[in-house]
PDB file of C-alpha atoms and ligand atoms in Angstrom:
ATOM      1  CA  MET A  15       0.315  -0.038   0.218  1.00  0.00           C
ATOM      2  CA  ALA A  16       2.867   2.824   0.929  1.00  0.00           C
ATOM      3  CA  GLY A  17       4.285   1.870  -2.525  1.00  0.00           C
ATOM      4  CA  SER A  18       8.199   3.156  -2.089  1.00  0.00           C
ATOM      5  CA  MET A  19       7.092   6.765  -0.579  1.00  0.00           C
ATOM      6  CA  PRO A  20       7.535   7.129   2.643  1.00  0.00           C
ATOM      7  CA  LEU A  21       3.880   7.842   4.244  1.00  0.00           C
ATOM      8  CA  THR A  22       3.123   9.860   8.012  1.00  0.00           C
ATOM      9  CA  ILE A  23       0.188   9.700   9.880  1.00  0.00           C
ATOM     10  CA  ALA A  24      -0.523  12.211  12.634  1.00  0.00           C
ATOM     11  CA  LEU A  25      -2.657  11.416  15.533  1.00  0.00           C
ATOM     12  CA  SER A  26      -3.261  12.153  19.052  1.00  0.00           C
ATOM     13  CA  LYS A  27      -2.825  10.248  22.366  1.00  0.00           C
ATOM     14  CA  GLY A  28      -6.296   9.492  23.939  1.00  0.00           C
ATOM     15  CA  ARG A  29     -10.026   9.043  23.200  1.00  0.00           C
ATOM     16  CA  ILE A  30      -9.089   9.530  19.434  1.00  0.00           C
ATOM     17  CA  LEU A  31      -5.899   6.959  19.102  1.00  0.00           C
ATOM     18  CA  ASP A  32      -8.062   4.173  20.727  1.00  0.00           C
ATOM     19  CA  GLU A  33     -10.619   4.810  18.712  1.00  0.00           C
ATOM     20  CA  THR A  34      -9.195   4.857  15.026  1.00  0.00           C
ATOM     21  CA  LEU A  35      -5.780   2.112  16.174  1.00  0.00           C
ATOM     22  CA  PRO A  36      -8.632  -0.420  15.300  1.00  0.00           C
ATOM     23  CA  LEU A  37      -9.308   1.348  11.580  1.00  0.00           C
ATOM     24  CA  PHE A  38      -6.171   1.054  10.586  1.00  0.00           C
ATOM     25  CA  ALA A  39      -5.467  -1.923  11.516  1.00  0.00           C
ATOM     26  CA  ALA A  40      -9.052  -2.611   9.659  1.00  0.00           C
ATOM     27  CA  ALA A  41      -6.793  -0.832   6.626  1.00  0.00           C
ATOM     28  CA  GLY A  42      -3.183  -2.922   7.750  1.00  0.00           C
ATOM     29  CA  ILE A  43      -1.402  -0.530   9.568  1.00  0.00           C
ATOM     30  CA  VAL A  44      -0.818  -1.477  13.596  1.00  0.00           C
ATOM     31  CA  PRO A  45       2.231   0.519  15.361  1.00  0.00           C
ATOM     32  CA  SER A  46       5.062  -1.734  16.507  1.00  0.00           C
ATOM     33  CA  GLU A  47       4.654  -0.756  19.560  1.00  0.00           C
ATOM     34  CA  ASP A  48       1.816   1.154  22.013  1.00  0.00           C
ATOM     35  CA  PRO A  49       1.322   4.597  21.943  1.00  0.00           C
ATOM     36  CA  GLU A  50      -0.310   5.293  24.632  1.00  0.00           C
ATOM     37  CA  SER A  51       3.044   3.702  27.085  1.00  0.00           C
ATOM     38  CA  SER A  52       5.417   4.744  24.178  1.00  0.00           C
ATOM     39  CA  ARG A  53       7.964   7.923  24.612  1.00  0.00           C
ATOM     40  CA  LYS A  54       8.578   8.102  21.499  1.00  0.00           C
ATOM     41  CA  LEU A  55       7.102  10.485  19.382  1.00  0.00           C
ATOM     42  CA  VAL A  56       7.452   8.622  15.619  1.00  0.00           C
ATOM     43  CA  LEU A  57       6.694   4.931  15.824  1.00  0.00           C
ATOM     44  CA  PRO A  58       7.249   3.040  12.727  1.00  0.00           C
ATOM     45  CA  THR A  59       4.527   0.472  11.889  1.00  0.00           C
ATOM     46  CA  SER A  60       3.963  -2.970  10.621  1.00  0.00           C
ATOM     47  CA  ARG A  61       3.940  -1.647   7.233  1.00  0.00           C
ATOM     48  CA  PRO A  62       7.053  -0.885   5.464  1.00  0.00           C
ATOM     49  CA  GLY A  63       7.397   3.240   5.122  1.00  0.00           C
ATOM     50  CA  VAL A  64       4.224   4.504   7.074  1.00  0.00           C
ATOM     51  CA  SER A  65       4.812   5.715  10.570  1.00  0.00           C
ATOM     52  CA  LEU A  66       2.747   7.693  12.923  1.00  0.00           C
ATOM     53  CA  MET A  67       3.770  10.850  14.926  1.00  0.00           C
ATOM     54  CA  ILE A  68       1.845  11.196  18.532  1.00  0.00           C
ATOM     55  CA  VAL A  69       0.917  14.808  18.408  1.00  0.00           C
ATOM     56  CA  ARG A  70      -1.433  16.818  20.470  1.00  0.00           C
ATOM     57  CA  ALA A  71      -4.463  16.668  19.106  1.00  0.00           C
ATOM     58  CA  SER A  72      -5.109  20.377  18.313  1.00  0.00           C
ATOM     59  CA  ASP A  73      -2.163  20.571  16.645  1.00  0.00           C
ATOM     60  CA  VAL A  74      -2.412  17.411  14.659  1.00  0.00           C
ATOM     61  CA  PRO A  75      -4.087  19.803  11.393  1.00  0.00           C
ATOM     62  CA  THR A  76      -1.224  22.550  11.613  1.00  0.00           C
ATOM     63  CA  TYR A  77       1.196  19.307  11.397  1.00  0.00           C
ATOM     64  CA  VAL A  78      -1.634  18.319   8.002  1.00  0.00           C
ATOM     65  CA  GLN A  79      -1.542  21.371   6.539  1.00  0.00           C
ATOM     66  CA  TRP A  80       2.357  22.694   6.252  1.00  0.00           C
ATOM     67  CA  GLY A  81       3.132  18.689   5.482  1.00  0.00           C
ATOM     68  CA  ALA A  82       5.112  17.234   8.158  1.00  0.00           C
ATOM     69  CA  ALA A  83       2.190  15.036   7.961  1.00  0.00           C
ATOM     70  CA  ASP A  84       0.548  13.707   4.985  1.00  0.00           C
ATOM     71  CA  VAL A  85      -2.848  12.284   6.735  1.00  0.00           C
ATOM     72  CA  GLY A  86      -4.139  12.924  10.258  1.00  0.00           C
ATOM     73  CA  VAL A  87      -7.005  12.059  11.981  1.00  0.00           C
ATOM     74  CA  ALA A  88      -8.689  14.638  14.140  1.00  0.00           C
ATOM     75  CA  GLY A  89     -11.265  15.753  15.743  1.00  0.00           C
ATOM     76  CA  LYS A  90     -14.265  17.978  14.044  1.00  0.00           C
ATOM     77  CA  ASP A  91     -14.240  20.433  17.478  1.00  0.00           C
ATOM     78  CA  VAL A  92     -10.286  20.923  16.608  1.00  0.00           C
ATOM     79  CA  LEU A  93     -10.614  21.136  13.073  1.00  0.00           C
ATOM     80  CA  LEU A  94     -13.803  23.914  13.185  1.00  0.00           C
ATOM     81  CA  GLU A  95     -11.553  25.813  15.484  1.00  0.00           C
ATOM     82  CA  HIS A  96      -8.346  25.658  13.583  1.00  0.00           C
ATOM     83  CA  GLY A  97     -10.713  26.342   9.814  1.00  0.00           C
ATOM     84  CA  GLY A  98      -9.497  23.202   7.725  1.00  0.00           C
ATOM     85  CA  VAL A  99      -7.704  25.958   5.593  1.00  0.00           C
ATOM     86  CA  GLY A 100      -5.492  23.752   3.408  1.00  0.00           C
ATOM     87  CA  LEU A 101      -6.985  20.479   4.058  1.00  0.00           C
ATOM     88  CA  TYR A 102      -9.011  18.051   2.293  1.00  0.00           C
ATOM     89  CA  GLN A 103     -11.620  16.201   4.761  1.00  0.00           C
ATOM     90  CA  PRO A 104     -11.845  13.076   2.871  1.00  0.00           C
ATOM     91  CA  VAL A 105     -14.031  10.540   5.096  1.00  0.00           C
ATOM     92  CA  ASP A 106     -15.958  10.557   8.477  1.00  0.00           C
ATOM     93  CA  LEU A 107     -14.634   8.059  10.769  1.00  0.00           C
ATOM     94  CA  GLY A 108     -17.531   8.290  12.961  1.00  0.00           C
ATOM     95  CA  VAL A 109     -15.886   7.910  15.942  1.00  0.00           C
ATOM     96  CA  ALA A 110     -15.353  10.150  19.233  1.00  0.00           C
ATOM     97  CA  ARG A 111     -18.619  11.064  18.747  1.00  0.00           C
ATOM     98  CA  CYS A 112     -19.866  13.564  20.802  1.00  0.00           C
ATOM     99  CA  ARG A 113     -21.524  17.918  20.534  1.00  0.00           C
ATOM    100  CA  MET A 114     -19.833  20.801  21.217  1.00  0.00           C
ATOM    101  CA  SER A 115     -23.206  21.989  23.169  1.00  0.00           C
ATOM    102  CA  VAL A 116     -23.783  25.806  25.289  1.00  0.00           C
ATOM    103  CA  ALA A 117     -24.160  25.026  29.246  1.00  0.00           C
ATOM    104  CA  THR A 118     -25.286  26.641  32.004  1.00  0.00           C
ATOM    105  CA  LYS A 119     -25.568  26.016  35.552  1.00  0.00           C
ATOM    106  CA  ARG A 120     -28.873  24.812  36.283  1.00  0.00           C
ATOM    107  CA  GLY A 121     -31.554  26.978  36.111  1.00  0.00           C
ATOM    108  CA  TYR A 122     -30.370  29.612  34.771  1.00  0.00           C
ATOM    109  CA  ASP A 123     -32.521  31.647  32.415  1.00  0.00           C
ATOM    110  CA  TRP A 124     -31.212  30.452  29.361  1.00  0.00           C
ATOM    111  CA  SER A 125     -33.941  31.513  27.372  1.00  0.00           C
ATOM    112  CA  GLY A 126     -35.016  34.762  29.022  1.00  0.00           C
ATOM    113  CA  THR A 127     -30.913  35.918  28.240  1.00  0.00           C
ATOM    114  CA  VAL A 128     -31.325  35.426  24.627  1.00  0.00           C
ATOM    115  CA  GLN A 129     -34.591  37.597  24.797  1.00  0.00           C
ATOM    116  CA  ARG A 130     -33.782  40.358  26.511  1.00  0.00           C
ATOM    117  CA  GLY A 131     -30.539  40.416  24.218  1.00  0.00           C
ATOM    118  CA  ALA A 132     -28.501  40.962  27.262  1.00  0.00           C
ATOM    119  CA  ARG A 133     -24.674  40.800  27.144  1.00  0.00           C
ATOM    120  CA  ILE A 134     -23.302  37.835  28.337  1.00  0.00           C
ATOM    121  CA  ARG A 135     -19.519  36.055  29.698  1.00  0.00           C
ATOM    122  CA  VAL A 136     -18.598  32.558  27.668  1.00  0.00           C
ATOM    123  CA  ALA A 137     -16.159  30.756  28.685  1.00  0.00           C
ATOM    124  CA  THR A 138     -14.184  28.176  26.490  1.00  0.00           C
ATOM    125  CA  LYS A 139     -11.588  26.800  25.185  1.00  0.00           C
ATOM    126  CA  TYR A 140     -13.250  26.559  21.355  1.00  0.00           C
ATOM    127  CA  VAL A 141     -12.935  30.810  21.127  1.00  0.00           C
ATOM    128  CA  LYS A 142     -13.462  30.808  16.909  1.00  0.00           C
ATOM    129  CA  THR A 143     -16.367  28.588  16.970  1.00  0.00           C
ATOM    130  CA  ALA A 144     -18.362  30.314  19.862  1.00  0.00           C
ATOM    131  CA  ARG A 145     -17.678  33.464  18.873  1.00  0.00           C
ATOM    132  CA  GLU A 146     -18.994  32.289  15.356  1.00  0.00           C
ATOM    133  CA  HIS A 147     -22.327  31.064  16.883  1.00  0.00           C
ATOM    134  CA  PHE A 148     -22.698  33.664  18.662  1.00  0.00           C
ATOM    135  CA  ALA A 149     -22.430  36.028  16.170  1.00  0.00           C
ATOM    136  CA  GLN A 150     -24.979  33.882  13.630  1.00  0.00           C
ATOM    137  CA  LYS A 151     -27.168  34.269  16.689  1.00  0.00           C
ATOM    138  CA  GLY A 152     -27.113  38.179  16.405  1.00  0.00           C
ATOM    139  CA  MET A 153     -26.030  37.902  20.495  1.00  0.00           C
ATOM    140  CA  HIS A 154     -23.222  40.141  22.190  1.00  0.00           C
ATOM    141  CA  VAL A 155     -20.753  37.388  23.791  1.00  0.00           C
ATOM    142  CA  ASP A 156     -17.355  38.470  25.544  1.00  0.00           C
ATOM    143  CA  VAL A 157     -15.301  34.966  24.905  1.00  0.00           C
ATOM    144  CA  ILE A 158     -13.087  34.136  27.329  1.00  0.00           C
ATOM    145  CA  GLY A 159     -10.767  31.689  26.308  1.00  0.00           C
ATOM    146  CA  LEU A 160      -9.025  28.403  28.886  1.00  0.00           C
ATOM    147  CA  TYR A 161      -7.268  25.751  28.339  1.00  0.00           C
ATOM    148  CA  GLY A 162      -9.625  23.110  30.582  1.00  0.00           C
ATOM    149  CA  SER A 163     -11.655  22.697  33.648  1.00  0.00           C
ATOM    150  CA  MET A 164     -14.451  24.759  31.499  1.00  0.00           C
ATOM    151  CA  GLU A 165     -16.893  23.522  33.743  1.00  0.00           C
ATOM    152  CA  LEU A 166     -15.655  25.740  36.817  1.00  0.00           C
ATOM    153  CA  ALA A 167     -16.244  28.750  35.315  1.00  0.00           C
ATOM    154  CA  PRO A 168     -20.024  29.149  35.729  1.00  0.00           C
ATOM    155  CA  LEU A 169     -19.958  27.932  39.239  1.00  0.00           C
ATOM    156  CA  VAL A 170     -16.987  29.967  40.414  1.00  0.00           C
ATOM    157  CA  GLY A 171     -19.187  33.171  38.689  1.00  0.00           C
ATOM    158  CA  LEU A 172     -16.563  33.473  35.799  1.00  0.00           C
ATOM    159  CA  ALA A 173     -18.634  33.138  32.933  1.00  0.00           C
ATOM    160  CA  ASP A 174     -22.588  33.032  32.234  1.00  0.00           C
ATOM    161  CA  VAL A 175     -22.362  29.949  30.323  1.00  0.00           C
ATOM    162  CA  ILE A 176     -19.846  27.466  28.688  1.00  0.00           C
ATOM    163  CA  VAL A 177     -19.249  25.843  24.829  1.00  0.00           C
ATOM    164  CA  ASP A 178     -17.315  22.725  25.392  1.00  0.00           C
ATOM    165  CA  LEU A 179     -17.990  19.087  24.337  1.00  0.00           C
ATOM    166  CA  VAL A 180     -20.756  16.890  25.964  1.00  0.00           C
ATOM    167  CA  SER A 181     -20.531  12.709  25.571  1.00  0.00           C
ATOM    168  CA  THR A 182     -22.462  11.045  28.315  1.00  0.00           C
ATOM    169  CA  GLY A 183     -23.155  14.485  29.989  1.00  0.00           C
ATOM    170  CA  ASN A 184     -22.030  12.940  33.344  1.00  0.00           C
ATOM    171  CA  THR A 185     -18.976  15.678  33.528  1.00  0.00           C
ATOM    172  CA  LEU A 186     -21.653  18.356  33.316  1.00  0.00           C
ATOM    173  CA  ARG A 187     -24.615  16.845  35.618  1.00  0.00           C
ATOM    174  CA  ALA A 188     -21.576  16.391  38.585  1.00  0.00           C
ATOM    175  CA  ASN A 189     -21.002  20.107  38.534  1.00  0.00           C
ATOM    176  CA  ASP A 190     -24.965  20.990  38.682  1.00  0.00           C
ATOM    177  CA  LEU A 191     -24.970  22.201  34.635  1.00  0.00           C
ATOM    178  CA  VAL A 192     -26.992  22.071  31.854  1.00  0.00           C
ATOM    179  CA  ALA A 193     -26.780  21.426  28.201  1.00  0.00           C
ATOM    180  CA  VAL A 194     -28.702  24.287  26.551  1.00  0.00           C
ATOM    181  CA  GLU A 195     -28.117  24.786  23.169  1.00  0.00           C
ATOM    182  CA  ASP A 196     -25.966  22.504  20.595  1.00  0.00           C
ATOM    183  CA  ILE A 197     -23.627  23.587  18.044  1.00  0.00           C
ATOM    184  CA  ALA A 198     -22.690  21.120  16.249  1.00  0.00           C
ATOM    185  CA  PRO A 199     -22.447  17.275  16.177  1.00  0.00           C
ATOM    186  CA  ILE A 200     -18.463  16.057  16.767  1.00  0.00           C
ATOM    187  CA  SER A 201     -16.822  13.119  15.627  1.00  0.00           C
ATOM    188  CA  SER A 202     -13.269  12.361  14.046  1.00  0.00           C
ATOM    189  CA  ARG A 203     -11.933  13.029  10.868  1.00  0.00           C
ATOM    190  CA  LEU A 204      -9.125  11.960   8.556  1.00  0.00           C
ATOM    191  CA  ILE A 205      -7.633  14.570   7.248  1.00  0.00           C
ATOM    192  CA  VAL A 206      -5.052  14.910   4.055  1.00  0.00           C
ATOM    193  CA  ASN A 207      -2.657  17.044   2.645  1.00  0.00           C
ATOM    194  CA  PRO A 208      -3.612  18.082  -0.675  1.00  0.00           C
ATOM    195  CA  GLY A 209      -0.145  19.057  -2.253  1.00  0.00           C
ATOM    196  CA  ALA A 210       0.747  15.162  -0.900  1.00  0.00           C
ATOM    197  CA  LEU A 211      -1.766  13.456  -1.845  1.00  0.00           C
ATOM    198  CA  LYS A 212      -0.858  14.631  -5.364  1.00  0.00           C
ATOM    199  CA  LEU A 213       2.796  13.512  -5.436  1.00  0.00           C
ATOM    200  CA  LYS A 214       1.693  10.126  -2.721  1.00  0.00           C
ATOM    201  CA  ARG A 215      -1.400   9.547  -4.450  1.00  0.00           C
ATOM    202  CA  THR A 216      -0.792   5.646  -5.233  1.00  0.00           C
ATOM    203  CA  ALA A 217       0.700   5.316  -1.233  1.00  0.00           C
ATOM    204  CA  MET A 218      -2.447   7.537  -0.166  1.00  0.00           C
ATOM    205  CA  GLN A 219      -5.567   6.531  -1.981  1.00  0.00           C
ATOM    206  CA  PRO A 220      -5.655   2.900  -1.041  1.00  0.00           C
ATOM    207  CA  LEU A 221      -5.490   3.634   3.019  1.00  0.00           C
ATOM    208  CA  ILE A 222      -8.568   6.870   2.406  1.00  0.00           C
ATOM    209  CA  ASP A 223     -10.270   4.106   0.884  1.00  0.00           C
ATOM    210  CA  ALA A 224      -9.166   1.508   3.139  1.00  0.00           C
ATOM    211  CA  LEU A 225     -10.681   3.615   6.335  1.00  0.00           C
ATOM    212  CA  ALA A 226     -13.381   5.197   4.431  1.00  0.00           C
ATOM    213  CA  LYS A 227     -14.405   1.160   4.627  1.00  0.00           C
ATOM    214  CA  ALA A 228     -13.588   0.757   8.179  1.00  0.00           C
ATOM    215  CA  ALA A 229     -15.167   3.976   9.683  1.00  0.00           C
ATOM    216  CA  ARG A 230     -17.684   3.826  11.675  1.00  0.00           C
ATOM    217  CA  PRO A 231     -21.467   4.723   9.781  1.00  0.00           C
TER     218      PRO A 231
HETATM  219  P1  AMP B 307     -18.817  13.160  29.247  1.00  0.00           P
HETATM  220  O1  AMP B 307     -19.211  13.416  31.110  1.00  0.00           O
HETATM  221  O2  AMP B 307     -19.044  12.156  29.435  1.00  0.00           O
HETATM  222  O3  AMP B 307     -20.052  14.302  28.559  1.00  0.00           O
HETATM  223  O4  AMP B 307     -17.260  14.244  28.288  1.00  0.00           O
HETATM  224  C1  AMP B 307     -17.302  15.798  28.453  1.00  0.00           C
HETATM  225  C2  AMP B 307     -16.093  15.234  29.333  1.00  0.00           C
HETATM  226  O5  AMP B 307     -15.240  15.117  28.108  1.00  0.00           O
HETATM  227  C3  AMP B 307     -15.668  16.862  28.729  1.00  0.00           C
HETATM  228  O6  AMP B 307     -14.720  17.046  29.253  1.00  0.00           O
HETATM  229  C4  AMP B 307     -15.270  16.866  27.527  1.00  0.00           C
HETATM  230  O7  AMP B 307     -13.945  17.784  26.847  1.00  0.00           O
HETATM  231  C5  AMP B 307     -14.547  15.605  27.010  1.00  0.00           C
HETATM  232  N1  AMP B 307     -15.024  14.781  25.686  1.00  0.00           N
HETATM  233  C6  AMP B 307     -16.152  14.143  25.625  1.00  0.00           C
HETATM  234  N2  AMP B 307     -16.154  13.950  24.506  1.00  0.00           N
HETATM  235  C7  AMP B 307     -14.995  14.129  23.865  1.00  0.00           C
HETATM  236  C8  AMP B 307     -14.076  13.410  22.951  1.00  0.00           C
HETATM  237  N3  AMP B 307     -14.799  13.618  21.527  1.00  0.00           N
HETATM  238  N4  AMP B 307     -12.962  13.914  22.621  1.00  0.00           N
HETATM  239  C9  AMP B 307     -12.623  14.691  23.348  1.00  0.00           C
HETATM  240  N5  AMP B 307     -13.016  14.994  24.551  1.00  0.00           N
HETATM  241  C10 AMP B 307     -14.207  14.765  25.281  1.00  0.00           C
END
């Protein structure tokens, strides 16, 4: 499959890796050692010439966009925030599914706030996506960028609402928060550098096709 051209695949540890490795295995690509426990950032695979690069989830589109990796797997949340410039997104892998939602403290009068057109503070790590969402609704918001534990922000008065990923809803419930609005369904996508696809099509197209076949509908 790899032909003579080397192929690098950017992946991030955690949920995406757990759910994506079986799809790559179905496409005949198995890392030489467990990426979750290995300290190596570049791992050879069972397929000669194909290697995995382990990067931070939010960095995957950047590595692929600049051609440091030929393909990658990134959450739609990360792609919305990145903007997707310079990337093909040929396959929705259907893994790491969740939704991006607006959440508030239980009892917060969300519909009243929207109706009044009150200015609100939004805490999130998805600054661009949140800004665009509320601009589309015609709402005036101050977006406060955080790197983690967004759920804390409404509890301590840092923000009125948060924009975060919700899967089971357990994290919101545990912190007395409720989702009041969905922004987008989220799943992981295969992303491809267009230049690399042109140059290495014989190596890349079979991989894209095999992953499309293995993807979860
Ligand atoms: P849950 O409690 O199952 O609703 O999960 C919510 C927590 O897990 C939040 O901190 C989210 O940021 C994180 N989370 C949920 N789904 C995903 C995903 N697909 N990718 C990354 N983080 C996620």
